[in-house]
Amino acid sequence: MESLNPEVFSFKNITKTFASVLANHEVSFSVAEGTIHGVVGENGAGKSTIMKILYGMFEPDSGTIHFQGKPRSIPDPQTAISLGIGMVHQHFMLVPTLTVWENIILGKEPSKWLLDKASILKQLKSLKTKFGFQVDLEAKIESLSVGHQQQVEILKLLYRKANILILDEPTAVLSPQEVESLFEKLKLLKKAHKTIVIITHKLKEILSFTDSVTVMRQGKAIETLPTSSLTEDSLAEKIIGRKRIPLNFEKSGFEPEPVLKVASLSLSEAHNSILRHISFEINRGEIVGIAGIEGNGQHELIEVLAGVEKNYSGTVILNQENIKELSAYDLKQKGFSLIPPDRHLEGVILPFSLAENAILGHHRDPQIKSGPFLSSTKITQLASQLIQSFDIRPGEPSQSIAGLSGGNQQKLVVARETAREVSFLLAAHPTRGIDIGAIDFIHQYFLKLKAQGTAMLLISSELEEILKLSDRILVLYRGEIVAQVLKNEATEKDLGLWMTGGSKK
Amino acid sequence: MIEILSSTLRLATPLIFAAMGGFLCERSGIATICLEGVLLTSAWAGATVTYYTNPYLGVLAAIIVGAMTMALHALLTVKAKADQIISGVAVNLFAAGITPILTKLLFGSSTNTESIPLHARLYSPVLTLLAFLLPFLIHFVTYRTGWGLRLLACGDGPEALKTSGVSPAKVRYWALSIAGAIIGFGGVYLSTAHASQFTRDMTAGRGFIALTALIFGKWRPLPAFIACLFFGFTDALQIQLQSSPLLGNTFPVQALQIFPYLITLLVLVGFIGSAKPPLAIGKVE
Amino acid sequence: MKPHFFKKYFAGPLIAVLISACLTTALLICLGENPSILWEAFTSTFFNGFGLGYTLYYTTPLIFTGLSVALCFHAGLFNIGAEGQLHLGAAGIIALSLFFPGLPWYFSIPLGVIASMLTGGLWGLIAGFLKAKRGSHEVIVTILLNFIGITFVNYLILYPFKNTQVQNPETLEIGQSYFLSPLSDFTAYLGSELFRTTPVNVTLFLSLFAALICYLFLFHTARGYEIRALGQNPSAARFNGISASTNTLLVFTLAGALSGLVGINEVMGFQHKLIEGFSPQYGFTGIAVALMARNHPLGVILAALLFGSIHNGAREIEFLSEKITKEISIVMEAILIIIIAGQGYFSSLVYRLFKRDCHD
């Protein structure tokens, strides 16, 4: 289709399964040389898998890769590197204790023996200036910002003379400015005839920066087409595979009765101030959203509100009670509920059964005890209720929760956290990485809770989610609340500006 | 005084070999509590082969057996993905069990091998000299060469190393085998230079002292070397006091025996500086 | 019994035992010994009163150390320190008896149990404290504490508590009222010769009771739930009000106390004094026991019985064989640990082997 540029590689009917889960099914598409090519799709659509196959990290079950017109097997990353293919992973693959230059040459050192530091630095410096990178070659990785670490990753590929650069969700952790500067560099690279493949689920970036797009859905490559032929709506529709049912959002008002009062909350860690004078209130039946790029103090705010971080100044009052004296467990018994940011890390305990997971956070409750012992009948009963009311499948209480899909695991978390009277729900990234069905279910459920009078703080990296649910939006930037708007006053553009430290004109 | 110093050198020699071996292992990201076991098997092999042939083949045998014992640890931790501590315990037990059995088989007694006459033994200052050069060599290789870069990356970020196209498993096999060979020198020193025969459990915790020295040196070769000298000195002092006619049996030598462990514990828990192990240690891929 | 329960707790260990039996047989053949003595020794550890008595005597401390290690594993902690803790526990009893030699039995025996648990528990608590409050790695800490503890107890044996009447490095005897009855007393009362002249004593029942308590504690109490949750997912535990430091302190103290109880079997049950080097590495074997039991407290009983019988059988082998020494038990232990620790890999090897057979 891109008649000007020759094809550099293509997939022909690639199929890959992981332990009976179909990750890629008969995937075929091609990428033209010297273009920026987007691979889009929802989480779990198989985007990363197919590119990792190209990079030699996975071997396909069937199908072939054609490289510069010829079929080619790529059994390991080393082969990929020798073909000029490089990949920047979603989680950066750098050694934190080593310096930038050491990380760049790692695995492709000029000599296995004595390293001539001066000549290496000279070579890297010229590479750096050629593509406009600004990063201190002698700094240790652990001291660098995320944006700079990403530069190191890209430099590493260029040092290896990569001609095809695969970037897996490169903008997930970047501020809009950093995104801007990243794509400027990518354009320079494109000019130097490098091919760039970007795996993402962000429509805007695709539309404004790529030349062509492959849409993936449920492990299949649905379509590959030039970006110019797409609009945001048409692309979204292709990704989801159906039109989304708009959320039944009746803006029911809330009662001006504060449930949570945060006053002048500050927190410092190792002389860095992480949270600065944060003050806000949440009323009964109100949903307050916190917009912000990850790493601007969200994590610490969650820790303070959840009662696990106590070294803060200022006050947090929940239902007229100062939470400083309450342990995380007591807090949960007083009407506080938490949907933690990372399901596997904080939400569920994978080797435990559904029933055991259902009592987490309320495991000292006398209601599930008989005498000094936990009563397994009562626990099973409780779990069955949650399973039924949230339609969790498969719903056997004694089964390990590891066997459930992400969406069903998250449903159990939501069910557990809202099984009791909830006066304040802190929902952090409640729909991250789960299927659309479960997302809609959880969103509807939140509105139901709101109608029942639950006050809610929604922390999410998806602006869309925040805009959809919140009555009021606070913007968190570098540990400070830099803006506060009501739902109907907020535009995505303003929020984006505030999130990155800009001020509204 | 001179006596204590020369005794310090002698007692530090096996510690240095073991600690340097331990350095390579731990820096590659593999926890190594099996230094003791590797010392023991190589000490046995060194004494046995020296007894039957000559000291040169004895040294060679100790190196090979040391490397093989460490390769067992590598196989278990890298290939079989066993827990590194558990594997270390197993290797230590295996060494403690198999050496007396083989000793009994060859020499008829499970407690010791036949004594090797002085003229058929290794000239020990050669090994001591080697031990004193080794830390500098290892320091140089680790911090100035490509191999060293890979070793450090393997211990602090094996995932990153892997995506750079270098197999961490391979680095670990190499690191552990070389480490085993180095520890082999320590083993053969114990059984043929320091003593004249292999006796059951003759390592007597030296592997653990070496590990302790490595931790005391905060996982760096030169400080670990100093720690070995220091612990060798406390050991020499203890022996001196034990045999001193003045004090006789009244001085509790346990106070000195405890010393290396106690001071290392203080370092480890951060009362004296702080010590951080390589990041990937103990993690099964 | 549900099939998955069998698969989870029994299939692996049983296969491991079979494989290690085969490997040991092969080893015996290599060493030029008739492998039938393995069977002979093994049966003698179970099927006669004398052999069984010794097997159970060795089983008792292994139940304690196995529970100690298993309890820590549940909290995600590795207790290599059982060896040091059990030394301290044993010394605690001696100290108690030296201070109060003439207590009546209804005081001395419970106090003896408490003393061993307190001193062992204290040694565990130190490790727990350093882990919980200073963030030090518990493996290294417990290794260091082992050496410190054992050397300290050796000092006690050789200096303040020393029995100067004898040459051997051993302490004075404890008071008569501290003695626990050997099981042979009971069987003799019933007119049986079972366990005659063997040191197995009532501490065995204490160890079984401890296993039961541990089981109930871990799987049927809120605190046990917290400990397991902490071990499986520390961040989830944290956000749900499960304190890592409190539970680490508690678990290490309990583990130390359990290891300390080994002293009851040794000092009050049999030797009535403390001898330097009395433990044939019960603490390290406890790691093998816990692994074999998949950390299940009731499984620990069976696993301890297995290792007790291996330990006893090896002494029998040394007696039967001209060539093999009792260290064969340590080798068998090592082989068992290796097989269990690498089970995932070894079973995939076997699986591939069979798969290839099917294709050919």
Short mmCIF file of N, CA and C in Angstrom, two decimals, chain B residues 195-260:
data_model
loop_
_atom_site.label_atom_id
_atom_site.label_comp_id
_atom_site.label_asym_id
_atom_site.label_seq_id
_atom_site.Cartn_x
_atom_site.Cartn_y
_atom_site.Cartn_z
N ALA B 195 47.57 -28.04 56.36
CA ALA B 195 47.65 -29.31 57.09
C ALA B 195 48.34 -30.32 56.19
N SER B 196 48.48 -31.53 56.68
CA SER B 196 49.17 -32.52 55.87
C SER B 196 48.22 -33.60 55.38
N GLN B 197 46.94 -33.42 55.66
CA GLN B 197 45.97 -34.43 55.25
C GLN B 197 44.58 -33.81 55.30
N PHE B 198 43.65 -34.55 54.69
CA PHE B 198 42.25 -34.11 54.80
C PHE B 198 41.67 -34.74 56.05
N THR B 199 41.03 -33.92 56.88
CA THR B 199 40.28 -34.49 57.99
C THR B 199 38.82 -34.07 57.86
N ARG B 200 37.94 -34.90 58.43
CA ARG B 200 36.51 -34.67 58.28
C ARG B 200 36.15 -33.26 58.79
N ASP B 201 35.34 -32.56 58.02
CA ASP B 201 34.88 -31.20 58.37
C ASP B 201 36.04 -30.26 58.67
N MET B 202 37.15 -30.44 57.95
CA MET B 202 38.34 -29.64 58.27
C MET B 202 38.15 -28.15 57.94
N THR B 203 37.16 -27.84 57.11
CA THR B 203 36.97 -26.43 56.79
C THR B 203 36.45 -25.65 57.99
N ALA B 204 35.74 -26.34 58.88
CA ALA B 204 35.33 -25.76 60.16
C ALA B 204 34.76 -24.36 60.05
N GLY B 205 33.86 -24.17 59.12
CA GLY B 205 33.18 -22.88 59.05
C GLY B 205 33.94 -21.81 58.27
N ARG B 206 35.11 -22.15 57.67
CA ARG B 206 35.87 -21.13 56.94
C ARG B 206 35.09 -20.58 55.75
N GLY B 207 34.29 -21.46 55.12
CA GLY B 207 33.47 -20.99 54.00
C GLY B 207 32.52 -19.90 54.44
N PHE B 208 31.99 -20.09 55.63
CA PHE B 208 31.05 -19.09 56.13
C PHE B 208 31.77 -17.81 56.56
N ILE B 209 32.98 -18.00 57.12
CA ILE B 209 33.76 -16.80 57.46
C ILE B 209 34.08 -16.01 56.19
N ALA B 210 34.38 -16.74 55.12
CA ALA B 210 34.69 -16.06 53.86
C ALA B 210 33.47 -15.30 53.36
N LEU B 211 32.31 -15.94 53.46
CA LEU B 211 31.06 -15.28 53.07
C LEU B 211 30.85 -14.04 53.93
N THR B 212 31.13 -14.21 55.21
CA THR B 212 31.01 -13.10 56.14
C THR B 212 31.95 -11.96 55.74
N ALA B 213 33.18 -12.33 55.35
CA ALA B 213 34.14 -11.31 54.92
C ALA B 213 33.63 -10.57 53.69
N LEU B 214 33.01 -11.32 52.80
CA LEU B 214 32.48 -10.71 51.58
C LEU B 214 31.39 -9.69 51.92
N ILE B 215 30.54 -10.06 52.87
CA ILE B 215 29.47 -9.15 53.29
C ILE B 215 30.08 -7.94 54.02
N PHE B 216 31.05 -8.25 54.89
CA PHE B 216 31.74 -7.20 55.63
C PHE B 216 32.37 -6.21 54.66
N GLY B 217 32.88 -6.74 53.56
CA GLY B 217 33.48 -5.89 52.52
C GLY B 217 32.45 -5.32 51.57
N LYS B 218 31.17 -5.44 51.93
CA LYS B 218 30.07 -4.89 51.15
C LYS B 218 30.10 -5.33 49.69
N TRP B 219 30.38 -6.58 49.49
CA TRP B 219 30.34 -7.19 48.17
C TRP B 219 31.31 -6.51 47.20
N ARG B 220 32.47 -6.07 47.70
CA ARG B 220 33.50 -5.51 46.82
C ARG B 220 34.80 -6.27 47.08
N PRO B 221 35.60 -6.50 46.03
CA PRO B 221 36.72 -7.43 46.19
C PRO B 221 37.81 -6.93 47.14
N LEU B 222 38.21 -5.66 47.02
CA LEU B 222 39.33 -5.22 47.85
C LEU B 222 38.96 -5.11 49.32
N PRO B 223 37.83 -4.49 49.64
CA PRO B 223 37.43 -4.51 51.06
C PRO B 223 37.25 -5.92 51.60
N ALA B 224 36.73 -6.82 50.78
CA ALA B 224 36.55 -8.20 51.24
C ALA B 224 37.92 -8.83 51.56
N PHE B 225 38.89 -8.48 50.73
CA PHE B 225 40.26 -8.95 50.94
C PHE B 225 40.78 -8.47 52.30
N ILE B 226 40.58 -7.19 52.57
CA ILE B 226 41.00 -6.65 53.87
C ILE B 226 40.29 -7.38 55.00
N ALA B 227 38.99 -7.63 54.80
CA ALA B 227 38.22 -8.33 55.83
C ALA B 227 38.80 -9.72 56.08
N CYS B 228 39.22 -10.40 55.00
CA CYS B 228 39.81 -11.74 55.15
C CYS B 228 41.07 -11.65 56.01
N LEU B 229 41.90 -10.64 55.72
CA LEU B 229 43.13 -10.47 56.50
C LEU B 229 42.78 -10.24 57.97
N PHE B 230 41.78 -9.42 58.18
CA PHE B 230 41.36 -9.07 59.52
C PHE B 230 40.85 -10.31 60.27
N PHE B 231 40.03 -11.09 59.60
CA PHE B 231 39.50 -12.29 60.24
C PHE B 231 40.59 -13.33 60.43
N GLY B 232 41.53 -13.37 59.48
CA GLY B 232 42.68 -14.25 59.63
C GLY B 232 43.48 -13.87 60.87
N PHE B 233 43.57 -12.58 61.10
CA PHE B 233 44.31 -12.09 62.24
C PHE B 233 43.63 -12.49 63.56
N THR B 234 42.31 -12.31 63.62
CA THR B 234 41.62 -12.69 64.87
C THR B 234 41.76 -14.18 65.12
N ASP B 235 41.76 -14.95 64.04
CA ASP B 235 41.94 -16.39 64.18
C ASP B 235 43.34 -16.71 64.72
N ALA B 236 44.34 -16.02 64.15
CA ALA B 236 45.72 -16.24 64.58
C ALA B 236 45.87 -15.88 66.06
N LEU B 237 45.25 -14.77 66.41
CA LEU B 237 45.32 -14.30 67.79
C LEU B 237 44.71 -15.33 68.74
N GLN B 238 43.60 -15.86 68.30
CA GLN B 238 42.90 -16.85 69.13
C GLN B 238 43.78 -18.08 69.35
N ILE B 239 44.41 -18.55 68.27
CA ILE B 239 45.25 -19.74 68.39
C ILE B 239 46.43 -19.45 69.32
N GLN B 240 46.98 -18.24 69.14
CA GLN B 240 48.10 -17.84 69.97
C GLN B 240 47.72 -17.85 71.45
N LEU B 241 46.56 -17.28 71.74
CA LEU B 241 46.10 -17.20 73.12
C LEU B 241 45.83 -18.58 73.70
N GLN B 242 45.29 -19.44 72.84
CA GLN B 242 44.94 -20.78 73.29
C GLN B 242 46.18 -21.55 73.72
N SER B 243 47.29 -21.33 72.98
CA SER B 243 48.49 -22.10 73.28
C SER B 243 49.42 -21.36 74.24
N SER B 244 49.00 -20.14 74.60
CA SER B 244 49.87 -19.38 75.48
C SER B 244 49.89 -19.98 76.88
N PRO B 245 51.09 -20.22 77.40
CA PRO B 245 51.19 -20.85 78.72
C PRO B 245 50.70 -19.92 79.83
N LEU B 246 50.74 -18.61 79.56
CA LEU B 246 50.33 -17.66 80.58
C LEU B 246 48.84 -17.77 80.90
N LEU B 247 48.05 -17.80 79.80
CA LEU B 247 46.61 -17.78 80.00
C LEU B 247 46.03 -19.17 80.18
N GLY B 248 46.69 -20.14 79.52
CA GLY B 248 46.23 -21.53 79.65
C GLY B 248 44.80 -21.66 79.21
N ASN B 249 44.00 -22.29 80.04
CA ASN B 249 42.62 -22.55 79.67
C ASN B 249 41.67 -21.49 80.18
N THR B 250 42.22 -20.46 80.80
CA THR B 250 41.31 -19.52 81.45
C THR B 250 40.68 -18.53 80.51
N PHE B 251 41.35 -18.25 79.39
CA PHE B 251 40.79 -17.25 78.48
C PHE B 251 39.77 -17.91 77.55
N PRO B 252 38.53 -17.44 77.56
CA PRO B 252 37.53 -18.04 76.66
C PRO B 252 37.78 -17.60 75.22
N VAL B 253 38.35 -18.50 74.41
CA VAL B 253 38.67 -18.16 73.02
C VAL B 253 37.40 -17.91 72.21
N GLN B 254 36.27 -18.38 72.76
CA GLN B 254 35.00 -18.16 72.04
C GLN B 254 34.76 -16.67 71.77
N ALA B 255 35.24 -15.85 72.68
CA ALA B 255 35.06 -14.41 72.50
C ALA B 255 35.68 -13.96 71.18
N LEU B 256 36.85 -14.51 70.86
CA LEU B 256 37.49 -14.15 69.59
C LEU B 256 36.84 -14.86 68.41
N GLN B 257 36.36 -16.09 68.68
CA GLN B 257 35.73 -16.83 67.57
C GLN B 257 34.46 -16.13 67.11
N ILE B 258 33.75 -15.56 68.07
CA ILE B 258 32.50 -14.87 67.74
C ILE B 258 32.74 -13.59 66.95
N PHE B 259 33.91 -12.97 67.22
CA PHE B 259 34.19 -11.63 66.75
C PHE B 259 33.84 -11.34 65.27
N PRO B 260 34.36 -12.17 64.32
CA PRO B 260 34.05 -11.84 62.91
C PRO B 260 32.55 -11.80 62.64
#
